[in-house]
Short mmCIF file of C-alpha atoms in Angstrom, two decimals:
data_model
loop_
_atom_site.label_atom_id
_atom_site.label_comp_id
_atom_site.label_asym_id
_atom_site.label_seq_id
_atom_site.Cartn_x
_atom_site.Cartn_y
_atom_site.Cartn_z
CA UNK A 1 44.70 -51.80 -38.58
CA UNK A 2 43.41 -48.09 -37.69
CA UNK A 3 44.85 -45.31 -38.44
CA UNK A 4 46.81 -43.44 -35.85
CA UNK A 5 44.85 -40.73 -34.47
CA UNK A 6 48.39 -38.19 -33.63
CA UNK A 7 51.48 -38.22 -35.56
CA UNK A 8 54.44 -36.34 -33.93
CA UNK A 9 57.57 -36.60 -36.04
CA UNK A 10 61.13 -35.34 -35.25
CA UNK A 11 58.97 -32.58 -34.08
CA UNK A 12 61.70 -29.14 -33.03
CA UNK A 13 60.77 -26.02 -31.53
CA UNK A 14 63.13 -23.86 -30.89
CA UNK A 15 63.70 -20.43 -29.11
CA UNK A 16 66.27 -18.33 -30.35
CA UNK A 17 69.39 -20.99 -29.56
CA UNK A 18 67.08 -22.93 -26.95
CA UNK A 19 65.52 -26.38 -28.21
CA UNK A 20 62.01 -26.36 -26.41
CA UNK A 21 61.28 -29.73 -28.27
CA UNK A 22 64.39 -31.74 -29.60
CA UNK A 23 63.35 -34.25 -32.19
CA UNK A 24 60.23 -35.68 -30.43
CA UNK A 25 58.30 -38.81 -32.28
CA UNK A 26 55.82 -40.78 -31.04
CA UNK A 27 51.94 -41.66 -31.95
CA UNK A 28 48.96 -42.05 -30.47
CA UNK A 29 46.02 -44.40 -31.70
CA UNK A 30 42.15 -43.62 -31.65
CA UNK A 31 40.68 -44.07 -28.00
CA UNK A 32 44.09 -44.37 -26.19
CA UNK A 33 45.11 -41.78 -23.32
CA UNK A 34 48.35 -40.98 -23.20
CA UNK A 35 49.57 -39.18 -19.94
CA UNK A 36 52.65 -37.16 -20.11
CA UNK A 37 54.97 -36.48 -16.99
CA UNK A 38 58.26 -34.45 -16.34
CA UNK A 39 59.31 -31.28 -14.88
CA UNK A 40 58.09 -28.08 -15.34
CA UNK A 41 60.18 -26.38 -18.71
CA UNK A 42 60.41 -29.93 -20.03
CA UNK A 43 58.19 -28.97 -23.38
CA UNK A 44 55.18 -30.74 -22.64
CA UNK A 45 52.80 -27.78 -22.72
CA UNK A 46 54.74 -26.47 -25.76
CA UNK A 47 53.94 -29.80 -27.61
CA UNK A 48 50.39 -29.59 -26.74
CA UNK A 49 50.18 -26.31 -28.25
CA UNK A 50 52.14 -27.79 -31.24
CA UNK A 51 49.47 -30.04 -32.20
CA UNK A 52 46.52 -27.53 -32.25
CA UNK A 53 48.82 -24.64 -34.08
CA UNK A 54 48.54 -21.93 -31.33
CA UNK A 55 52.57 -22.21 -31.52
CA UNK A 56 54.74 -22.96 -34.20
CA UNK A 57 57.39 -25.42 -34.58
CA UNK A 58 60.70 -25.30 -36.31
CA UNK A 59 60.97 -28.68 -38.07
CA UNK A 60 59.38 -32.12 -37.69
CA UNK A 61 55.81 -32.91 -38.74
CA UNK A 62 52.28 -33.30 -36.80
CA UNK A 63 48.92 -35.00 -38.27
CA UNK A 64 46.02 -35.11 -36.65
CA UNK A 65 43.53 -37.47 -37.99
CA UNK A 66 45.06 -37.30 -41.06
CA UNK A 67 45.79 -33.62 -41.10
CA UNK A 68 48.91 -32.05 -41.18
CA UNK A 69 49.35 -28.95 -39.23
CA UNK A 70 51.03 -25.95 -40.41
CA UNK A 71 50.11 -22.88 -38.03
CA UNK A 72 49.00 -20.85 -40.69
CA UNK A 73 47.95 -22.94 -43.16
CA UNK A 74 44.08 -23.42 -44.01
CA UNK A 75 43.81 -26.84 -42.60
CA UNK A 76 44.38 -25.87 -39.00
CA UNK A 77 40.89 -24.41 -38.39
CA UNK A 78 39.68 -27.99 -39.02
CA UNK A 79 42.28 -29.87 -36.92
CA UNK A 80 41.45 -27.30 -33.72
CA UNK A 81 37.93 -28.66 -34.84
CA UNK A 82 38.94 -32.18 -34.23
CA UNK A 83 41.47 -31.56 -30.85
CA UNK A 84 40.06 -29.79 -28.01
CA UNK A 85 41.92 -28.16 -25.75
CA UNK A 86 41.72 -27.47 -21.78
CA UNK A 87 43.80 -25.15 -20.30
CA UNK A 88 45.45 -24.95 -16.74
CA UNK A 89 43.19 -21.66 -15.91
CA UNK A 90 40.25 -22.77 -17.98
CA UNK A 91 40.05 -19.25 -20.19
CA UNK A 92 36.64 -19.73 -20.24
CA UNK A 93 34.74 -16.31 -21.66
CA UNK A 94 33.97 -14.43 -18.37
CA UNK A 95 31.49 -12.29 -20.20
CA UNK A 96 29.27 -15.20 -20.93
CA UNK A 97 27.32 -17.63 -18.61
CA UNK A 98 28.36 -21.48 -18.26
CA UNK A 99 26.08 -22.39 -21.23
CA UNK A 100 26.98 -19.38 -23.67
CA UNK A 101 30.29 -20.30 -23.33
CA UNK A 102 29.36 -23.71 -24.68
CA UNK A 103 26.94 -22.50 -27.09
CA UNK A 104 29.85 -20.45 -29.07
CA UNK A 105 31.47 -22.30 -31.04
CA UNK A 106 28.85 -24.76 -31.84
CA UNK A 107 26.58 -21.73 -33.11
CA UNK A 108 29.65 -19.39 -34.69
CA UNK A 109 31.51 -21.87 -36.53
CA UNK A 110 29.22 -25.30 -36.86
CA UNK A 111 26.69 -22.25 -37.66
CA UNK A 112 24.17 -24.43 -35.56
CA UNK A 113 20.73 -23.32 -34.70
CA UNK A 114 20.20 -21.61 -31.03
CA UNK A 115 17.80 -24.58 -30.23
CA UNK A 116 20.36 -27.28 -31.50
CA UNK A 117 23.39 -25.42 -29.55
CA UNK A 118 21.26 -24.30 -26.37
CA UNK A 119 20.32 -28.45 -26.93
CA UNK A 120 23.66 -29.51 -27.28
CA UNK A 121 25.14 -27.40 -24.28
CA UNK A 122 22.33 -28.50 -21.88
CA UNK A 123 23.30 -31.92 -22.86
CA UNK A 124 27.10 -31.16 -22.21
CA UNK A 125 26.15 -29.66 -19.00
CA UNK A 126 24.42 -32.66 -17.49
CA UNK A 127 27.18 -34.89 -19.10
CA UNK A 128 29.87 -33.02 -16.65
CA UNK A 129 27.04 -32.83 -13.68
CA UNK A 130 26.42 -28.74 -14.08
CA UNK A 131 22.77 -29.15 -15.40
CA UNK A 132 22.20 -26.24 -12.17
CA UNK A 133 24.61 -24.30 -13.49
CA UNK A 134 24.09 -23.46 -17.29
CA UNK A 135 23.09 -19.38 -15.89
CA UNK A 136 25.65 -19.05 -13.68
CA UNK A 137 28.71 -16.92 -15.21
CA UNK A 138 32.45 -18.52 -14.72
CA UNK A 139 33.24 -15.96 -11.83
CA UNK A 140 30.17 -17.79 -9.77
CA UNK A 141 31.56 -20.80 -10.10
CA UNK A 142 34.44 -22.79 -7.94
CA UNK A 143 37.92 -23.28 -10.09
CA UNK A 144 36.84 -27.04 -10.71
CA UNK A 145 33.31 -26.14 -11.52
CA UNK A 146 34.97 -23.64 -14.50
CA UNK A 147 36.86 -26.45 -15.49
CA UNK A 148 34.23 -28.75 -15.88
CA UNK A 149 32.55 -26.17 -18.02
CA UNK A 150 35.95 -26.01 -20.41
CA UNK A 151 35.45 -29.40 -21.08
CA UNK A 152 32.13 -29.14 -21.91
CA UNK A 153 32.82 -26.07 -23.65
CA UNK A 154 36.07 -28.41 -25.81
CA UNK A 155 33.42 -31.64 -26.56
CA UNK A 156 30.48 -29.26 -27.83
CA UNK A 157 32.94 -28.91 -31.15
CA UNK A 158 32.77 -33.07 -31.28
CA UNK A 159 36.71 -33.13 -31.26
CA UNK A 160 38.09 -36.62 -31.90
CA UNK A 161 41.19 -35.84 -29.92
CA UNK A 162 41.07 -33.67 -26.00
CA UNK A 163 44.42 -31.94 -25.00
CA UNK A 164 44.40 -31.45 -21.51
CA UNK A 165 47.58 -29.08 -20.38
CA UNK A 166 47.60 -29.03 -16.54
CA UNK A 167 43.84 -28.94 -15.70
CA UNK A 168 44.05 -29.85 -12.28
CA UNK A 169 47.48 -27.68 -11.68
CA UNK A 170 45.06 -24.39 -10.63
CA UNK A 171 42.27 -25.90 -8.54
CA UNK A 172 41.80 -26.32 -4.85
CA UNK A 173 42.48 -29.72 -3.56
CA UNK A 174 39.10 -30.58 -3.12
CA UNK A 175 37.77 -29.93 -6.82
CA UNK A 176 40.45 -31.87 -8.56
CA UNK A 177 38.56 -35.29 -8.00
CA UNK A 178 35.43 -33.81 -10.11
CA UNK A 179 37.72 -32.86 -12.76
CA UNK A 180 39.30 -35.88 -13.21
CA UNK A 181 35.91 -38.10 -12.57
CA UNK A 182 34.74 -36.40 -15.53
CA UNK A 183 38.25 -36.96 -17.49
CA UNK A 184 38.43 -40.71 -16.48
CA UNK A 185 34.27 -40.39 -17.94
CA UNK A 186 35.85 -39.13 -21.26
CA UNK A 187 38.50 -41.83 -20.93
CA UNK A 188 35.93 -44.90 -20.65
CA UNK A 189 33.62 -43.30 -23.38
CA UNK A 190 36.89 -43.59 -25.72
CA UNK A 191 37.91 -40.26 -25.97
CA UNK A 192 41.46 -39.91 -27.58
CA UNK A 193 43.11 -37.87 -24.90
CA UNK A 194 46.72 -36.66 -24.32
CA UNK A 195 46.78 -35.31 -20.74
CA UNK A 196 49.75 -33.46 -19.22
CA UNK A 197 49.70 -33.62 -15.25
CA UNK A 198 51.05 -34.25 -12.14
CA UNK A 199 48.30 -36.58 -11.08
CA UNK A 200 50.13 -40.00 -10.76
CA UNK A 201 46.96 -41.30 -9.54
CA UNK A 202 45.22 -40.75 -12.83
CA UNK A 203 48.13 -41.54 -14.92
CA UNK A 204 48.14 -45.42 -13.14
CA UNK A 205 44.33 -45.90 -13.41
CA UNK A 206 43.52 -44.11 -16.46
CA UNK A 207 46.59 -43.67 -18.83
CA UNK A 208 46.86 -46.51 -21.26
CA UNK A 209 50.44 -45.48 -21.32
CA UNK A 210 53.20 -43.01 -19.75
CA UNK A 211 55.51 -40.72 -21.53
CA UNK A 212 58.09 -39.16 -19.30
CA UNK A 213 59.62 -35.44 -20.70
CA UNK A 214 62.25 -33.78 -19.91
CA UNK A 215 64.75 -31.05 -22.23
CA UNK A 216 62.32 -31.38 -24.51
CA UNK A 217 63.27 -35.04 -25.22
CA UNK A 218 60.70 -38.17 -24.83
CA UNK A 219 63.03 -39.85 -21.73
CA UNK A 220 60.91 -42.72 -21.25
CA UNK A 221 57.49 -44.41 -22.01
CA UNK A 222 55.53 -47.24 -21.69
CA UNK A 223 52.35 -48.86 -19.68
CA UNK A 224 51.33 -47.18 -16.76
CA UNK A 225 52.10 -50.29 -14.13
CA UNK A 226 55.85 -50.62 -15.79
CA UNK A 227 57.04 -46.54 -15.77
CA UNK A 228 55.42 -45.82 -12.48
CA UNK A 229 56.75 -48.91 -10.52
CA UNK A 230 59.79 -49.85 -12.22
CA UNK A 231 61.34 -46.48 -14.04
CA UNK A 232 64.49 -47.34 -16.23
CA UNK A 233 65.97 -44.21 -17.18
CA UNK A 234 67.52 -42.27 -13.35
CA UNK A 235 65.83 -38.75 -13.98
CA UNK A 236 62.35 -40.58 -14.19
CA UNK A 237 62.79 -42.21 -11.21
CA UNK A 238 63.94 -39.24 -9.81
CA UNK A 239 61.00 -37.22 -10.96
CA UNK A 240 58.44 -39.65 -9.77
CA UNK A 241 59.64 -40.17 -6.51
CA UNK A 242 59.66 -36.38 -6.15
CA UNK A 243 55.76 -36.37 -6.94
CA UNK A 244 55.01 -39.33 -4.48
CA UNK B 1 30.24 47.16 -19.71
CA UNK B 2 29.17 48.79 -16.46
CA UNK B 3 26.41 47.92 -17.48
CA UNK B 4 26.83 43.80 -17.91
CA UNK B 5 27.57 43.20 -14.70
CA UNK B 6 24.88 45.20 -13.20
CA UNK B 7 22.52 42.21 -11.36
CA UNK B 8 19.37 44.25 -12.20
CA UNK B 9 17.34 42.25 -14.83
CA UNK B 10 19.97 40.35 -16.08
CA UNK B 11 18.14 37.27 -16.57
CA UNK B 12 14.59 39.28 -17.74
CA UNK B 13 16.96 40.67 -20.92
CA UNK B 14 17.86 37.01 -21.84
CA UNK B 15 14.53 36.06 -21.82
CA UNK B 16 13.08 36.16 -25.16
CA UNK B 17 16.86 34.80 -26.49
CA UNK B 18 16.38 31.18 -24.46
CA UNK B 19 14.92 29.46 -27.56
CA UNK B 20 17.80 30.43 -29.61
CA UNK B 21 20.09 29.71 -26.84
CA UNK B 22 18.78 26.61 -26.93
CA UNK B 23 18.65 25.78 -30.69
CA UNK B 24 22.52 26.58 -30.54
CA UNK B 25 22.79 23.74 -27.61
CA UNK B 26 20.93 21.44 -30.54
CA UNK B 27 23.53 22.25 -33.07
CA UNK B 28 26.20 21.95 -30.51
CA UNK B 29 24.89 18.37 -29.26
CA UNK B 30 24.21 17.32 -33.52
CA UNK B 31 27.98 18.33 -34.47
CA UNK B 32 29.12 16.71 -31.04
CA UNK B 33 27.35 14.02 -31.83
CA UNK B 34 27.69 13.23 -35.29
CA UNK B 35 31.82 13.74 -34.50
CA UNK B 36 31.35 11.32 -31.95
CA UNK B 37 29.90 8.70 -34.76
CA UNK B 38 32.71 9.49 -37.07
CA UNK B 39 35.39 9.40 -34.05
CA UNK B 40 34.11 5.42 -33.03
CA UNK B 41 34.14 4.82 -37.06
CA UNK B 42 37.90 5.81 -37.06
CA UNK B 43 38.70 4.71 -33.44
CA UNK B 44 37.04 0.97 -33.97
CA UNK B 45 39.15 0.84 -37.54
CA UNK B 46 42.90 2.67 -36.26
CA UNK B 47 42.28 0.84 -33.34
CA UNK B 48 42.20 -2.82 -34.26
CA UNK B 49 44.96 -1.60 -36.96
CA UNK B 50 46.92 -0.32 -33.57
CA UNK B 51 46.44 -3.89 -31.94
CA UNK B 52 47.16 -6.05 -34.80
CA UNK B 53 50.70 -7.41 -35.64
CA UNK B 54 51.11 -5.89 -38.65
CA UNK B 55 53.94 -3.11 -37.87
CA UNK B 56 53.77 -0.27 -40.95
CA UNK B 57 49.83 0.12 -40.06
CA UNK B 58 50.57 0.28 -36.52
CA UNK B 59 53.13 2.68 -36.63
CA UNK B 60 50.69 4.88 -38.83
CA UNK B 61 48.53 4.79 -36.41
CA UNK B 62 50.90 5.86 -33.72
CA UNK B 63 51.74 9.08 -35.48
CA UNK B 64 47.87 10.10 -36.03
CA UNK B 65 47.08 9.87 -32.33
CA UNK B 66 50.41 11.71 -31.27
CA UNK B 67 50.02 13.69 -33.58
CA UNK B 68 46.91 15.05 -33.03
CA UNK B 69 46.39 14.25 -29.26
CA UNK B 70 49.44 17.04 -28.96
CA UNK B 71 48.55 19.74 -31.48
CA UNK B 72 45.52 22.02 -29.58
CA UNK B 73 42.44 21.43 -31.12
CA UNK B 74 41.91 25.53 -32.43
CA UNK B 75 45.06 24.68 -34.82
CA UNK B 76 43.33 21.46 -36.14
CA UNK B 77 40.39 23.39 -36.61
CA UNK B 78 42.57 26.23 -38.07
CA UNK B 79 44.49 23.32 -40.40
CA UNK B 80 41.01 21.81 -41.35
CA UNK B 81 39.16 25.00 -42.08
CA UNK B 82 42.35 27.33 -43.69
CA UNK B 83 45.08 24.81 -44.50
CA UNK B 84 43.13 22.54 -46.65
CA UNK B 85 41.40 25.27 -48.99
CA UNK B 86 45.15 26.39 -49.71
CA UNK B 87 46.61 23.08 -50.21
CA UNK B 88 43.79 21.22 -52.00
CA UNK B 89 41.10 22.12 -54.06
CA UNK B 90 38.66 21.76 -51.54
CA UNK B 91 36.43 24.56 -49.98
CA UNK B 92 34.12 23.67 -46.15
CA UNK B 93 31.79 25.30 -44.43
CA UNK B 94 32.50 26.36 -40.81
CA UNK B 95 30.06 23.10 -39.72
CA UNK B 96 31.97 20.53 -42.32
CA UNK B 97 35.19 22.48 -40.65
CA UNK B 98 34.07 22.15 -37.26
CA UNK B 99 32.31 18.49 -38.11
CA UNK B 100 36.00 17.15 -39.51
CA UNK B 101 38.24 18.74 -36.84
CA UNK B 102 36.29 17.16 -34.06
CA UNK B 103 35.90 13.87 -35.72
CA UNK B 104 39.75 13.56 -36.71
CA UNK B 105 40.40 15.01 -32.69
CA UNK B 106 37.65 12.72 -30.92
CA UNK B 107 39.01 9.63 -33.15
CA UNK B 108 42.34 9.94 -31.95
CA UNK B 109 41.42 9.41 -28.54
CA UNK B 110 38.67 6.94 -29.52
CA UNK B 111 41.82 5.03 -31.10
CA UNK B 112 43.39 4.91 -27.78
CA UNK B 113 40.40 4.07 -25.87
CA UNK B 114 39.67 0.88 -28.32
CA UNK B 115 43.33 0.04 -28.14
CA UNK B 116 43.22 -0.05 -24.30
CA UNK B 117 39.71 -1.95 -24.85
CA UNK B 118 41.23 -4.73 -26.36
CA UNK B 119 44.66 -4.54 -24.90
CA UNK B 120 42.65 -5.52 -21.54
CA UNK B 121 41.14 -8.99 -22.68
CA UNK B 122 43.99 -11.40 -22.08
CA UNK B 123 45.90 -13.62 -24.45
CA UNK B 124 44.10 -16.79 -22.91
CA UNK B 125 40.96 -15.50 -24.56
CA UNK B 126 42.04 -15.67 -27.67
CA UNK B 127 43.78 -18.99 -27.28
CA UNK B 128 40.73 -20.44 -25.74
CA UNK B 129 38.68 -19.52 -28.65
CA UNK B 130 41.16 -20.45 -31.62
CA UNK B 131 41.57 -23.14 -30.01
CA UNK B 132 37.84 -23.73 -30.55
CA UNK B 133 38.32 -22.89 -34.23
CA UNK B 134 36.80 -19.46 -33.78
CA UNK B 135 38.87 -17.41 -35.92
CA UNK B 136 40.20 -13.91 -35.80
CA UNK B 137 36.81 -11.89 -36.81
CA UNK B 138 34.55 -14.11 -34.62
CA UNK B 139 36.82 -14.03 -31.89
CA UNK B 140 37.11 -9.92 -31.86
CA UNK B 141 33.45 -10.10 -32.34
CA UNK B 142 31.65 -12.51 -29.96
CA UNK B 143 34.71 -12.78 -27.07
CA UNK B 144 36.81 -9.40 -27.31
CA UNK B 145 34.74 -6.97 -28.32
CA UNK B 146 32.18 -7.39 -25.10
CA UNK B 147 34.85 -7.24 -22.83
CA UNK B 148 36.36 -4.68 -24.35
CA UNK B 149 33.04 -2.33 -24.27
CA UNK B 150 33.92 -2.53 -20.32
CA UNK B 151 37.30 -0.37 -20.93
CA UNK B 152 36.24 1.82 -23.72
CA UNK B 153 32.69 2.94 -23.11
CA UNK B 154 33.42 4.84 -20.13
CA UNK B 155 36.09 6.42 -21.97
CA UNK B 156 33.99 7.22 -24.87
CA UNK B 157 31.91 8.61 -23.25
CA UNK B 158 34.44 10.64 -21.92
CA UNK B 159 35.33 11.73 -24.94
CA UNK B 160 31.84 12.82 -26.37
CA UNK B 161 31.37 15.02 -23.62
CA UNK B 162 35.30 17.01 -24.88
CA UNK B 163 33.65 16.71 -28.01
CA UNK B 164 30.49 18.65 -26.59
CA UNK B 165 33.04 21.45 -24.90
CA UNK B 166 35.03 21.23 -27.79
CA UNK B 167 33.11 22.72 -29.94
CA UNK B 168 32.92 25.89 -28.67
CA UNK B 169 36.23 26.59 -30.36
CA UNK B 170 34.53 26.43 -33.68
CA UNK B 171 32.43 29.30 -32.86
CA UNK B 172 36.03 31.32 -33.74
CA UNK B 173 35.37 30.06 -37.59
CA UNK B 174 32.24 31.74 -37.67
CA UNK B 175 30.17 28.20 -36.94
CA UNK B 176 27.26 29.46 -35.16
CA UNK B 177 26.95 26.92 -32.50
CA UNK B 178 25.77 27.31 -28.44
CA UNK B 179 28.58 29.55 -27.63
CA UNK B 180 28.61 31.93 -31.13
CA UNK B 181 24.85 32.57 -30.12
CA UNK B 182 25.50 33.41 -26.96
CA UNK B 183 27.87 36.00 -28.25
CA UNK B 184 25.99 37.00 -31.02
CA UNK B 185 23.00 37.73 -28.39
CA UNK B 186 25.34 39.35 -25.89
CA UNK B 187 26.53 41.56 -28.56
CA UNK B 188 23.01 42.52 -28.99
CA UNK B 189 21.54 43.46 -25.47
CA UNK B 190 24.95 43.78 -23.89
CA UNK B 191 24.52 41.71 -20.93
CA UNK B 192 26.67 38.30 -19.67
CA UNK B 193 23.76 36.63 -19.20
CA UNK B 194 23.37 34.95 -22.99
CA UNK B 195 26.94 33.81 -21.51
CA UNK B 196 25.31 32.71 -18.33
CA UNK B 197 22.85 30.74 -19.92
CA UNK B 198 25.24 29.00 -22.44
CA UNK B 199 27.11 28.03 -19.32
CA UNK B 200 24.43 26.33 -17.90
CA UNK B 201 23.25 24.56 -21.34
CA UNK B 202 26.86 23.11 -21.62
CA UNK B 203 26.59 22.16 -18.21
CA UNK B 204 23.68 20.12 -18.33
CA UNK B 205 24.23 18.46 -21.44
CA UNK B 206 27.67 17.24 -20.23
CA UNK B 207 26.07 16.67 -16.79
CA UNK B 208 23.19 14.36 -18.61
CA UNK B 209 26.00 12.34 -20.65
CA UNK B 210 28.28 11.79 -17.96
CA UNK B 211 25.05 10.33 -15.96
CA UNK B 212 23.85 8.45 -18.70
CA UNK B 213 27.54 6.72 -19.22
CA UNK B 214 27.68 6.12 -15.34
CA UNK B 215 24.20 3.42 -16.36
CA UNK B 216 25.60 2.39 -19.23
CA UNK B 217 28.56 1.37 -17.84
CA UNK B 218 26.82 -0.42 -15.16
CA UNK B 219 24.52 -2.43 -17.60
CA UNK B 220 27.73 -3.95 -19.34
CA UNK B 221 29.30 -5.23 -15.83
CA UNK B 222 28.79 -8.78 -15.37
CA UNK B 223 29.37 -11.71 -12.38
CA UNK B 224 32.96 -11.53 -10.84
CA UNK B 225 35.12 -11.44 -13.91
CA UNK B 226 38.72 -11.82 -12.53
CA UNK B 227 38.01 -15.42 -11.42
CA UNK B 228 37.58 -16.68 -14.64
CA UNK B 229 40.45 -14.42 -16.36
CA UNK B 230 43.06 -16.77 -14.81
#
């Protein structure tokens, strides 16, 4: 049996008397996708920014690959080592070109050579089809073009696990499909990912399984065919037949 | 004094005083400048203190600009050159007087200029890179300190060129800087034009800076950068 690659237990977050998360548990193994869905408010990007320590949490536990987070504790610098994150508006560093922005990390904190990051960010480029692109600084390129370039910018660190909060939510129309061609790439490779979207699309064909949020409770999960087709719970079948 | 304003050889009398005029412009531009080294020191230090979240620093910091953005500079100098002496055992000359007033002046606004610096890189930058496991040091260096240059270089250089004007006022402690020659030669062939020159010295000094920021700034701009801020 592996070990479990994400360990959210009884996780709470709350805001003053607000519960963002209420008691949330679940897992997720090495090489699975999970695809959360649910209304805006509903805590999902909160919990994504749970597991990689840029928020707190009131009470519960996370462990990433065997790690367990505490926001400031010393261990956190290695889990945001292990999970990548991509934003809904990329954030990549607008002062630096496609490939710098890649290089970073890798060179600053892996304290890699310039030749093995410049290496390793050419590779990263071609990997997410931007080999033209390496010069070209993020306010050159289309929204899903920037995107592309945050996940590249996330895998040069070699994480184990990729959080993905929205990152189709701010692109045109007609650069989501690149995005998520290179996700559902990631995916097949066996990428551990836990993506947060709207895309039911993706969820059905690339999610090994659906969790459904809402009031920062896990309303419903299970395999992609089963929660999409045949919801149980009313406010998911609400919810999807809003998206649809 | 009838005889200062008279046009008639004005400029032949200040003649043989240009190359002091000029060596006072060179003392001007070194205190200027040197207070302009100090002020970054003190503005790069006060002003990450200013931006960080750690509240009895920060409100320290908030009384020292206040405090000495709204105090005229002549009683800083006054406070640095008289006040001191009498309340501590310390003695300066008019150019460590002069040197320390500016710096503690030109630092104040250097503070806010760095604070505005990094107040204008967004949140998501620093997200985006923690999230990388860049941490706080690497972060200000490699992602928020170039973008902050954008904000607070035109602004320093703003502030250099106060510094250069600013230092005029020392020349009331005695420090014998552009202006104090000026006088000094004025007092000595009674004519405005010493004055004159100085004027024009001071102008193209600030003149020179202000065009040299204008590049400067223009070298640190880089490809459509709202796009990306998101």
């Amino acid at each position: 049996m592996t070990a479990e690659m994400l360990t959210i237990d009884s996780v709470v977050k709350r805001y003053g008397a607000r519960a963002v998360l209420n008691g949330i548990s679940f897992r997720v193994m090495p090489g699975e996708v999970l695809v959360i869905l649910g209304p805006s408010g509903g805590g999902k990007s909160t919990l994504l920014r749970c597991i990689n320590g840029l928020e707190d949490f009131s009470s519960g536990r996370i462990v990433v690959d065997g790690l367990t987070v505490h926001p400031h504790g010393a261990d956190i610098w290695e889990v945001r080592k292990r999970a990548g994150m991509i934003f809904q508006h990329f954030n990549l560093f607008p002062h630096l070109t496609a490939r710098q922005n890649i290089e970073l990390a890798p060179r600053v904190v892996l304290r890699l050579s310039p030749a093995e990051s410049r290496e390793r960010a050419e590779a990263l480029l071609a990997r997410v089809g931007l080999s033209d692109f390496g010069r070209q600084y993020p306010g050159q390129l289309s929204g899903g073009q920037q995107q592309r370039v945050a996940i590249a910018r996330a895998l040069a660190m070699q994480p184990k696990l990729m959080l993905f909060d929205e990152p189709t939510s701010a692109l045109d129309p007609e650069t989501v499909g690149e995005v998520l061609a290179v996700m559902k790439e990631l995916a097949t490779g066996g990428m551990t990912m836990i993506v947060v979207t709207h895309e039911l699309n993706f969820a059905k064909e690339v999610g090994d399984r659906i969790m459904f949020m809402d009031a920062g409770v896990v309303v419903e999960e299970g395999p992609p065919g089963e929660l999409l087709s045949r919801p149980q719970n009313p406010r998911t079948r609400q919810f999807i037949q809003a998206v649809l | 004094m009838v005889r200062e304003v008279a046009g008639d050889g004005l400029m032949v009398a200040v003649a043989p005083y240009v190359g002091l005029l000029v060596r006072g412009a060179m003392i001007t531009l070194e205190v200027s400048a040197l207070a302009l080294a100090l002020s970054l020191v003190i503005g790069v230090v006060v002003g990450m203190v200013a931006t960080s979240r750690f509240r009895l620093p920060q409100a320290a910091a908030r009384v020292y600009v206040e405090l000495v953005r709204s105090v005229p500079l002549l009683v800083q100098l006054f406070f640095v050159y008289y006040g001191l002496p009498l309340m501590f055992r310390v003695n300066f000359s008019p150019y460590q007087a002069a040197t320390a007033a500016l710096s503690l002046y030109g630092g104040a606004y250097m503070v806010e200029a760095v604070r505005s610096g990094i107040q204008s890189v967004g949140r998501n930058q620093w997200e985006a890179a923690r999230a990388l496991g860049v941490g706080y040091w690497r972060t200000m260096a490699h992602v928020v300190a170039p973008q902050a240059i954008r904000v607070t270089l035109p602004a320093a250089v703003g502030i250099f060129i106060s510094l250069l004007k600013g230092s005029s006022v020392a020349s009331i402690i005695g420090f014998v800087e552009l202006l104090q020659t000026a006088v000094n030669i004025r007092n000595s062939i009674f004519s405005l034009s010493p004055l004159l020159v100085a004027g024009i010295l001071y102008f193209l000094m600030c003149y020179g800076l202000s065009r040299f920021g204008g590049r400067v700034e223009r070298r640190f701009r880089y490809g459509a950068v709202e796009a990306g801020r998101g």
